[in-house]
């Protein structure tokens, strides 16, 4: 009993003299060893107080005995492990944010979880399954922007009432929104058909036409079927593999130069109602030969410099719009409004009165009686009042805010 009490007092005595800071400084095992205890000067004695058989007993024990006992214990049994000094890692908040957003993104997390449970060859993920093709599904060629427009004009372009009358402007198609709308439209049609007992499935694509592309010019070098496919606005939904906004129709011979977010020329006013046959197109610009430093003119040297609309549409009462396979970077000039020496001088948007549409107008200050008296016959009268077809061209720099 005396030995146990002595050992406990020895440990307490050691802790009073060796702080935790000393224990863990550099190497703790070197600071708390039997040899280190023997180098400490012990007190003369300890007073041990304890009870035995109901009586209190006090015993004086020399300090060297406790020192020897503690040193022997530490030599054989007691040691503190060295504290491993680890280098602090600097956290990168941007990497953590990116990782968290990726892990909670269903486009990434759901396929990852499914593929962890099911082994699917890569060639089946990137191609149609030849064993299980889409079953019979009807196709509706109507442009579905009209259905959306009839629900609300703001679904096509909010703030239309702020566009002033007899003006033109440029907008850009919202491709992700279009694909979202078409996805929901096709899904609901599939549910409706299944509910009515039609033998189809929800993977089918019933609508691929959002804009009215009925007047689109055929693509050179493509077959009739390929040109018909080019007129559509989305690829078959079961073949989508990317995020919304990246699924235009896939045509083998068309190349990859199709703009997924075309520019839209909007015309508001009476012009197209009075002259519905007005030709509208875009044409590449060049520096004027007469005054190259300050002016640009349409470049008619190559047919490829002319682009016709890829779709068209209208919104009551007086708005017409035309889509072009062009991007803002293409239509704006590199050197701004001055023309400059840049290679890219941008594009013009043109409204041209057809030559076939004859129009006549009395010259200012004349009346019909005067014309008849001054001309010999009806042909001369018609020549006098014949109006030369008008062509109006405006550069994209005047339509896109810097």
Short mmCIF file of C-alpha atoms in Angstrom, two decimals:
data_model
loop_
_atom_site.label_atom_id
_atom_site.label_comp_id
_atom_site.label_asym_id
_atom_site.label_seq_id
_atom_site.Cartn_x
_atom_site.Cartn_y
_atom_site.Cartn_z
CA UNK A 1 0.00 0.00 0.00
CA UNK A 2 2.79 2.38 0.89
CA UNK A 3 4.51 1.61 -2.43
CA UNK A 4 1.34 2.36 -4.44
CA UNK A 5 0.76 5.60 -2.60
CA UNK A 6 4.36 6.52 -3.10
CA UNK A 7 4.10 5.86 -6.83
CA UNK A 8 1.01 8.06 -7.18
CA UNK A 9 2.68 10.88 -5.30
CA UNK A 10 5.74 10.45 -7.50
CA UNK A 11 3.68 10.89 -10.68
CA UNK A 12 1.97 13.97 -9.23
CA UNK A 13 5.34 15.41 -8.25
CA UNK A 14 6.66 14.83 -11.73
CA UNK A 15 3.67 16.52 -13.39
CA UNK A 16 4.11 19.55 -11.19
CA UNK A 17 7.63 19.97 -12.51
CA UNK A 18 7.33 18.97 -16.14
CA UNK A 19 4.75 21.04 -18.04
CA UNK A 20 2.90 19.83 -21.12
CA UNK A 21 4.71 22.44 -23.17
CA UNK A 22 8.03 20.88 -22.12
CA UNK A 23 6.72 17.40 -22.85
CA UNK A 24 5.79 18.18 -26.45
CA UNK A 25 8.67 20.51 -27.28
CA UNK A 26 10.70 18.97 -30.14
CA UNK A 27 10.42 15.34 -28.95
CA UNK A 28 8.26 14.44 -25.96
CA UNK A 29 9.90 11.04 -25.32
CA UNK A 30 13.22 12.74 -24.62
CA UNK A 31 11.65 15.11 -22.03
CA UNK A 32 9.93 12.49 -19.87
CA UNK A 33 12.31 9.55 -19.33
CA UNK A 34 13.78 7.83 -16.30
CA UNK A 35 17.14 9.40 -16.99
CA UNK A 36 15.59 12.89 -17.12
CA UNK A 37 13.91 12.27 -13.70
CA UNK A 38 17.20 11.26 -12.10
CA UNK A 39 18.70 14.62 -13.15
CA UNK A 40 16.09 16.52 -11.09
CA UNK A 41 16.99 17.48 -7.50
CA UNK A 42 14.37 15.77 -5.26
CA UNK A 43 12.92 17.31 -2.07
CA UNK A 44 14.12 16.05 1.31
CA UNK A 45 10.97 14.07 2.13
CA UNK A 46 7.26 13.58 1.46
CA UNK A 47 4.54 13.34 4.09
CA UNK A 48 2.06 10.56 3.32
CA UNK A 49 -1.35 10.77 5.00
CA UNK A 50 -3.68 7.79 4.89
CA UNK A 51 -6.19 5.88 7.01
CA UNK A 52 -5.82 2.34 8.29
CA UNK A 53 -8.38 0.54 10.49
CA UNK A 54 -10.16 3.81 11.19
CA UNK A 55 -7.02 5.61 12.30
CA UNK A 56 -5.18 8.43 10.47
CA UNK A 57 -1.51 7.69 9.89
CA UNK A 58 1.18 10.14 8.76
CA UNK A 59 4.53 8.84 7.47
CA UNK A 60 7.59 10.83 6.38
CA UNK A 61 9.32 9.30 3.33
CA UNK A 62 12.62 10.59 1.89
CA UNK A 63 12.21 12.28 -1.53
CA UNK A 64 15.00 10.23 -3.08
CA UNK A 65 12.86 7.10 -2.68
CA UNK A 66 10.08 8.64 -4.78
CA UNK A 67 12.60 9.81 -7.35
CA UNK A 68 14.10 6.35 -7.69
CA UNK A 69 10.69 4.64 -7.90
CA UNK A 70 9.41 7.05 -10.56
CA UNK A 71 12.60 6.74 -12.64
CA UNK A 72 12.40 2.93 -12.54
CA UNK A 73 8.74 2.98 -13.60
CA UNK A 74 9.50 5.24 -16.54
CA UNK A 75 12.45 3.10 -17.59
CA UNK A 76 10.31 -0.04 -17.89
CA UNK A 77 6.71 0.97 -18.56
CA UNK A 78 5.84 4.64 -19.02
CA UNK A 79 6.53 6.75 -22.09
CA UNK A 80 4.81 9.39 -24.17
CA UNK A 81 4.68 8.89 -27.98
CA UNK A 82 6.27 11.53 -30.13
CA UNK A 83 3.83 14.06 -31.54
CA UNK A 84 3.97 13.97 -35.35
CA UNK A 85 4.32 17.46 -36.79
CA UNK A 86 2.10 17.55 -39.88
CA UNK A 87 2.34 20.27 -42.47
CA UNK A 88 -0.74 22.46 -42.60
CA UNK A 89 -2.70 22.18 -45.84
CA UNK A 90 -3.91 25.42 -47.41
CA UNK A 91 -7.54 25.03 -48.49
CA UNK A 92 -8.47 26.27 -51.96
CA UNK A 93 -11.99 27.70 -51.70
CA UNK A 94 -12.46 27.82 -55.49
CA UNK A 95 -11.62 24.13 -55.89
CA UNK A 96 -13.90 23.18 -53.00
CA UNK A 97 -16.75 25.24 -54.47
CA UNK A 98 -16.29 23.63 -57.90
CA UNK A 99 -16.20 20.14 -56.40
CA UNK A 100 -19.35 20.71 -54.32
CA UNK A 101 -21.29 22.14 -57.27
CA UNK A 102 -20.23 19.20 -59.42
CA UNK A 103 -21.25 16.62 -56.84
CA UNK A 104 -24.73 18.13 -56.36
CA UNK A 105 -25.31 18.58 -60.12
CA UNK A 106 -27.80 15.89 -61.19
CA UNK A 107 -26.31 15.83 -64.71
CA UNK A 108 -23.15 14.46 -63.09
CA UNK A 109 -24.26 12.76 -59.87
CA UNK A 110 -27.18 10.68 -61.18
CA UNK A 111 -25.32 9.09 -64.15
CA UNK A 112 -22.33 8.52 -61.85
CA UNK A 113 -24.47 6.67 -59.30
CA UNK A 114 -26.27 4.63 -61.96
CA UNK A 115 -23.03 3.65 -63.66
CA UNK A 116 -21.57 2.59 -60.28
CA UNK A 117 -24.34 -0.02 -60.06
CA UNK A 118 -24.76 -0.97 -63.71
CA UNK A 119 -22.03 -1.78 -66.20
CA UNK A 120 -22.89 -0.19 -69.55
CA UNK A 121 -20.51 -0.16 -72.55
CA UNK A 122 -19.53 3.33 -73.70
CA UNK A 123 -20.72 2.74 -77.25
CA UNK A 124 -24.27 2.24 -75.97
CA UNK A 125 -24.18 5.52 -74.05
CA UNK A 126 -23.20 7.59 -77.08
CA UNK A 127 -25.37 5.96 -79.74
CA UNK A 128 -28.87 4.76 -80.35
CA UNK A 129 -29.62 1.25 -79.25
CA UNK A 130 -30.16 -0.81 -82.45
CA UNK A 131 -31.92 -3.51 -80.45
CA UNK A 132 -34.49 -1.17 -78.91
CA UNK A 133 -35.28 1.66 -81.35
CA UNK A 134 -37.97 4.24 -80.71
CA UNK A 135 -41.36 2.74 -81.35
CA UNK A 136 -43.94 4.28 -83.68
CA UNK A 137 -44.36 7.95 -82.91
CA UNK A 138 -46.31 10.61 -84.83
CA UNK A 139 -44.50 13.77 -85.93
CA UNK A 140 -45.99 17.27 -85.87
CA UNK A 141 -44.24 19.74 -88.24
CA UNK A 142 -46.02 22.88 -87.02
CA UNK A 143 -43.78 25.69 -85.67
CA UNK A 144 -44.54 25.68 -81.96
CA UNK A 145 -43.48 29.24 -81.24
CA UNK A 146 -47.03 30.18 -82.32
CA UNK A 147 -48.54 28.12 -79.47
CA UNK A 148 -46.21 29.80 -77.01
CA UNK A 149 -46.92 33.23 -78.51
CA UNK A 150 -50.66 32.68 -78.19
CA UNK A 151 -50.25 31.97 -74.48
CA UNK A 152 -48.38 35.24 -73.97
CA UNK A 153 -46.30 37.52 -76.15
CA UNK A 154 -43.88 37.92 -73.25
CA UNK A 155 -42.85 34.28 -73.67
CA UNK A 156 -41.36 35.23 -77.03
CA UNK A 157 -39.86 38.56 -75.97
CA UNK A 158 -40.77 40.45 -72.84
CA UNK A 159 -41.08 44.21 -73.11
CA UNK A 160 -42.35 44.28 -76.69
CA UNK A 161 -44.49 47.28 -75.86
CA UNK A 162 -41.31 49.30 -75.28
CA UNK A 163 -40.16 48.91 -78.90
CA UNK A 164 -41.08 52.08 -80.73
CA UNK A 165 -43.17 51.93 -83.89
CA UNK A 166 -41.42 51.97 -87.26
CA UNK A 167 -38.09 50.81 -85.85
CA UNK A 168 -35.81 47.80 -86.31
CA UNK A 169 -33.60 46.11 -83.74
CA UNK A 170 -31.59 42.96 -83.10
CA UNK A 171 -32.16 40.24 -80.52
CA UNK A 172 -30.65 36.82 -79.92
CA UNK A 173 -32.48 33.52 -79.65
CA UNK A 174 -32.47 31.93 -76.19
CA UNK A 175 -31.46 28.40 -77.13
CA UNK A 176 -31.62 26.83 -73.62
CA UNK A 177 -35.16 28.17 -73.17
CA UNK A 178 -36.24 26.78 -76.55
CA UNK A 179 -34.88 23.32 -75.74
CA UNK A 180 -36.51 23.42 -72.30
CA UNK A 181 -39.87 24.26 -73.85
CA UNK A 182 -39.54 21.57 -76.51
CA UNK A 183 -38.55 18.98 -73.90
CA UNK A 184 -41.63 19.69 -71.81
CA UNK A 185 -43.84 19.77 -74.89
CA UNK A 186 -42.65 16.37 -76.12
CA UNK A 187 -42.89 14.81 -72.67
CA UNK A 188 -46.47 15.93 -72.16
CA UNK A 189 -47.46 14.76 -75.65
CA UNK A 190 -45.98 11.34 -74.89
CA UNK A 191 -47.98 11.12 -71.66
CA UNK A 192 -51.16 12.15 -73.47
CA UNK A 193 -50.69 9.54 -76.19
CA UNK A 194 -49.96 6.78 -73.69
CA UNK A 195 -52.99 7.73 -71.62
CA UNK A 196 -55.14 7.46 -74.76
CA UNK A 197 -53.74 4.03 -75.56
CA UNK A 198 -51.41 4.99 -78.42
CA UNK A 199 -48.51 2.50 -78.70
CA UNK A 200 -45.59 4.90 -78.18
CA UNK A 201 -43.10 5.77 -75.43
CA UNK A 202 -41.79 8.77 -73.56
CA UNK A 203 -38.41 8.67 -75.34
CA UNK A 204 -39.98 9.69 -78.64
CA UNK A 205 -39.69 13.21 -80.10
CA UNK A 206 -42.98 14.42 -81.60
CA UNK A 207 -42.06 18.09 -82.06
CA UNK A 208 -38.75 19.34 -83.45
CA UNK A 209 -39.92 22.60 -85.01
CA UNK A 210 -39.97 25.71 -82.86
CA UNK A 211 -39.51 28.45 -85.49
CA UNK A 212 -41.18 28.75 -88.89
CA UNK A 213 -38.45 27.67 -91.33
CA UNK A 214 -40.74 27.06 -94.31
CA UNK A 215 -38.97 29.74 -96.41
CA UNK A 216 -35.45 28.64 -95.55
CA UNK A 217 -33.13 28.38 -98.53
CA UNK A 218 -31.79 24.85 -99.18
CA UNK A 219 -28.22 24.10 -98.19
CA UNK A 220 -25.91 23.43 -101.14
CA UNK A 221 -24.64 19.87 -101.34
CA UNK A 222 -27.38 18.33 -99.17
CA UNK A 223 -30.14 15.99 -100.23
CA UNK A 224 -33.80 16.89 -99.89
CA UNK A 225 -34.11 14.82 -96.71
CA UNK A 226 -30.99 16.42 -95.24
CA UNK A 227 -32.27 19.90 -96.01
CA UNK A 228 -35.57 18.99 -94.40
CA UNK A 229 -33.67 17.88 -91.31
CA UNK A 230 -31.71 21.13 -91.28
CA UNK A 231 -34.95 23.08 -91.00
CA UNK A 232 -35.69 21.51 -87.61
CA UNK A 233 -34.65 23.26 -84.41
CA UNK A 234 -33.63 20.36 -82.16
CA UNK A 235 -32.13 16.91 -82.53
CA UNK A 236 -34.04 13.84 -81.34
CA UNK A 237 -34.26 14.19 -77.57
CA UNK A 238 -33.16 10.62 -76.81
CA UNK A 239 -29.81 11.47 -78.44
CA UNK A 240 -29.10 14.50 -76.25
CA UNK A 241 -25.84 14.19 -74.32
CA UNK A 242 -24.97 17.80 -73.41
CA UNK A 243 -26.48 20.62 -71.41
CA UNK A 244 -29.52 22.58 -72.58
CA UNK A 245 -28.84 24.78 -75.58
CA UNK A 246 -26.41 22.46 -77.38
CA UNK A 247 -28.61 20.15 -79.43
CA UNK A 248 -29.22 21.53 -82.93
CA UNK A 249 -30.27 19.08 -85.66
CA UNK A 250 -27.46 16.73 -86.66
CA UNK A 251 -26.95 16.47 -90.43
CA UNK A 252 -23.87 14.60 -91.61
CA UNK A 253 -22.98 16.82 -94.57
CA UNK A 254 -23.81 20.20 -93.05
CA UNK A 255 -20.58 20.71 -91.12
CA UNK A 256 -20.28 22.32 -87.69
CA UNK A 257 -20.64 25.98 -88.67
CA UNK A 258 -24.30 26.30 -87.62
CA UNK A 259 -24.85 28.96 -84.96
CA UNK A 260 -26.87 27.52 -82.07
CA UNK A 261 -28.02 31.01 -80.95
CA UNK A 262 -28.90 32.89 -84.16
CA UNK A 263 -29.43 36.63 -84.34
CA UNK A 264 -33.00 37.82 -84.83
CA UNK A 265 -33.83 40.98 -86.78
CA UNK A 266 -37.07 42.51 -85.47
CA UNK A 267 -39.08 45.00 -87.54
CA UNK A 268 -41.97 46.91 -85.99
CA UNK A 269 -44.20 49.17 -88.05
CA UNK A 270 -46.36 49.41 -91.14
CA UNK A 271 -43.66 48.72 -93.71
CA UNK A 272 -44.07 44.96 -94.03
CA UNK A 273 -47.85 45.17 -93.86
CA UNK A 274 -47.92 47.58 -96.80
CA UNK A 275 -45.14 45.77 -98.65
CA UNK A 276 -45.37 42.10 -97.60
CA UNK A 277 -43.07 40.92 -100.41
CA UNK A 278 -40.10 42.93 -99.15
CA UNK A 279 -36.90 40.88 -99.40
CA UNK A 280 -34.93 40.75 -96.14
CA UNK A 281 -31.38 39.40 -95.95
CA UNK A 282 -27.92 40.04 -94.49
CA UNK A 283 -24.84 40.90 -96.52
CA UNK A 284 -21.20 41.24 -95.56
CA UNK A 285 -19.72 44.74 -95.44
CA UNK A 286 -16.58 46.10 -97.06
CA UNK A 287 -14.78 49.46 -97.08
CA UNK A 288 -16.02 51.91 -99.63
CA UNK A 289 -13.63 52.45 -102.53
CA UNK A 290 -14.66 56.11 -102.78
CA UNK A 291 -14.11 56.96 -99.12
CA UNK A 292 -12.56 53.90 -97.53
CA UNK A 293 -11.59 55.60 -94.29
CA UNK A 294 -15.09 56.49 -93.15
CA UNK A 295 -17.69 54.45 -95.06
CA UNK A 296 -18.69 50.84 -95.58
CA UNK A 297 -20.85 49.39 -98.30
CA UNK A 298 -22.38 45.96 -98.98
CA UNK A 299 -19.92 43.49 -100.51
CA UNK A 300 -21.54 41.84 -103.54
CA UNK A 301 -18.37 40.18 -104.86
CA UNK A 302 -19.31 36.70 -103.60
CA UNK A 303 -22.63 34.88 -103.21
CA UNK A 304 -21.47 33.42 -99.89
CA UNK A 305 -21.47 36.95 -98.46
CA UNK A 306 -25.27 36.96 -98.58
CA UNK A 307 -27.28 35.15 -95.90
CA UNK A 308 -31.03 34.63 -96.12
CA UNK A 309 -33.18 34.14 -93.01
CA UNK A 310 -33.28 30.63 -91.54
CA UNK A 311 -36.67 31.28 -89.93
CA UNK A 312 -39.31 33.97 -89.67
CA UNK A 313 -42.29 34.86 -87.54
CA UNK A 314 -44.71 37.56 -86.50
CA UNK A 315 -46.34 38.94 -83.37
CA UNK A 316 -49.54 40.91 -83.49
CA UNK A 317 -50.20 43.64 -84.23
CA UNK A 318 -47.19 44.88 -86.19
CA UNK A 319 -43.98 42.97 -85.34
CA UNK A 320 -42.13 40.69 -87.76
CA UNK A 321 -38.86 38.93 -87.03
CA UNK A 322 -36.25 37.03 -89.05
CA UNK A 323 -33.55 34.71 -87.77
CA UNK A 324 -30.04 34.66 -89.24
CA UNK A 325 -27.29 32.11 -88.84
CA UNK A 326 -24.92 34.78 -87.54
CA UNK A 327 -23.38 35.70 -84.19
CA UNK A 328 -22.84 39.16 -82.64
CA UNK A 329 -19.10 38.79 -83.14
CA UNK A 330 -19.55 38.25 -86.86
CA UNK A 331 -21.93 41.10 -87.62
CA UNK A 332 -20.07 43.81 -85.73
CA UNK A 333 -17.01 45.41 -87.29
CA UNK A 334 -13.68 45.02 -85.56
CA UNK A 335 -12.85 48.69 -85.94
CA UNK A 336 -16.17 50.14 -84.79
CA UNK A 337 -18.25 52.65 -86.72
CA UNK A 338 -15.37 54.24 -88.62
CA UNK A 339 -14.68 51.32 -90.93
CA UNK A 340 -10.95 51.30 -90.21
CA UNK A 341 -8.43 48.80 -91.48
CA UNK A 342 -9.71 45.70 -89.67
CA UNK A 343 -10.37 42.61 -91.76
CA UNK A 344 -13.88 42.19 -90.39
CA UNK A 345 -16.11 45.10 -91.40
CA UNK A 346 -19.25 43.46 -90.08
CA UNK A 347 -22.57 42.87 -91.83
CA UNK A 348 -25.47 44.89 -93.15
CA UNK A 349 -29.12 43.95 -92.74
CA UNK A 350 -31.07 44.80 -95.87
CA UNK A 351 -34.74 45.46 -96.64
CA UNK A 352 -35.23 45.51 -100.41
CA UNK A 353 -38.32 46.18 -102.45
CA UNK A 354 -38.68 43.46 -105.11
CA UNK A 355 -38.22 44.54 -108.71
CA UNK A 356 -41.29 42.53 -109.66
CA UNK A 357 -43.54 44.67 -107.44
CA UNK A 358 -44.37 47.66 -109.62
CA UNK A 359 -45.28 50.85 -107.83
CA UNK A 360 -46.20 54.27 -109.19
CA UNK A 361 -46.26 57.69 -107.59
CA UNK A 362 -46.88 61.21 -108.86
CA UNK A 363 -43.80 63.43 -108.69
CA UNK A 364 -43.97 66.26 -106.18
CA UNK A 365 -45.81 69.34 -107.49
CA UNK A 366 -47.54 67.53 -110.35
CA UNK A 367 -51.02 66.18 -110.86
CA UNK A 368 -52.35 63.54 -113.22
CA UNK A 369 -53.79 66.07 -115.72
CA UNK A 370 -50.38 67.72 -116.14
CA UNK A 371 -48.71 64.35 -116.75
CA UNK A 372 -51.24 63.43 -119.44
CA UNK A 373 -50.76 66.75 -121.23
CA UNK A 374 -46.94 66.50 -121.12
CA UNK A 375 -46.72 62.91 -122.40
CA UNK A 376 -47.71 61.41 -125.71
CA UNK A 377 -49.20 58.11 -124.57
CA UNK A 378 -49.94 55.83 -121.58
CA UNK A 379 -46.45 54.30 -121.70
CA UNK A 380 -44.85 57.72 -121.25
CA UNK A 381 -47.19 58.48 -118.34
CA UNK A 382 -46.34 55.17 -116.66
CA UNK A 383 -42.62 55.80 -117.10
CA UNK A 384 -42.96 59.23 -115.51
CA UNK A 385 -44.63 57.97 -112.36
CA UNK A 386 -42.76 54.63 -112.03
CA UNK A 387 -40.91 54.31 -108.70
CA UNK A 388 -37.47 52.72 -108.71
CA UNK A 389 -37.36 49.81 -106.18
CA UNK A 390 -35.98 50.94 -102.84
CA UNK A 391 -33.15 49.23 -100.95
CA UNK A 392 -32.47 50.07 -97.30
CA UNK A 393 -29.36 48.74 -95.55
CA UNK A 394 -28.32 49.30 -91.93
CA UNK A 395 -25.07 48.09 -90.39
CA UNK A 396 -25.17 45.90 -87.30
CA UNK A 397 -22.99 48.40 -85.43
CA UNK A 398 -26.01 50.69 -85.36
CA UNK A 399 -28.18 47.97 -83.83
CA UNK A 400 -25.92 46.40 -81.20
CA UNK A 401 -24.93 48.47 -78.20
CA UNK A 402 -21.19 48.62 -77.58
#
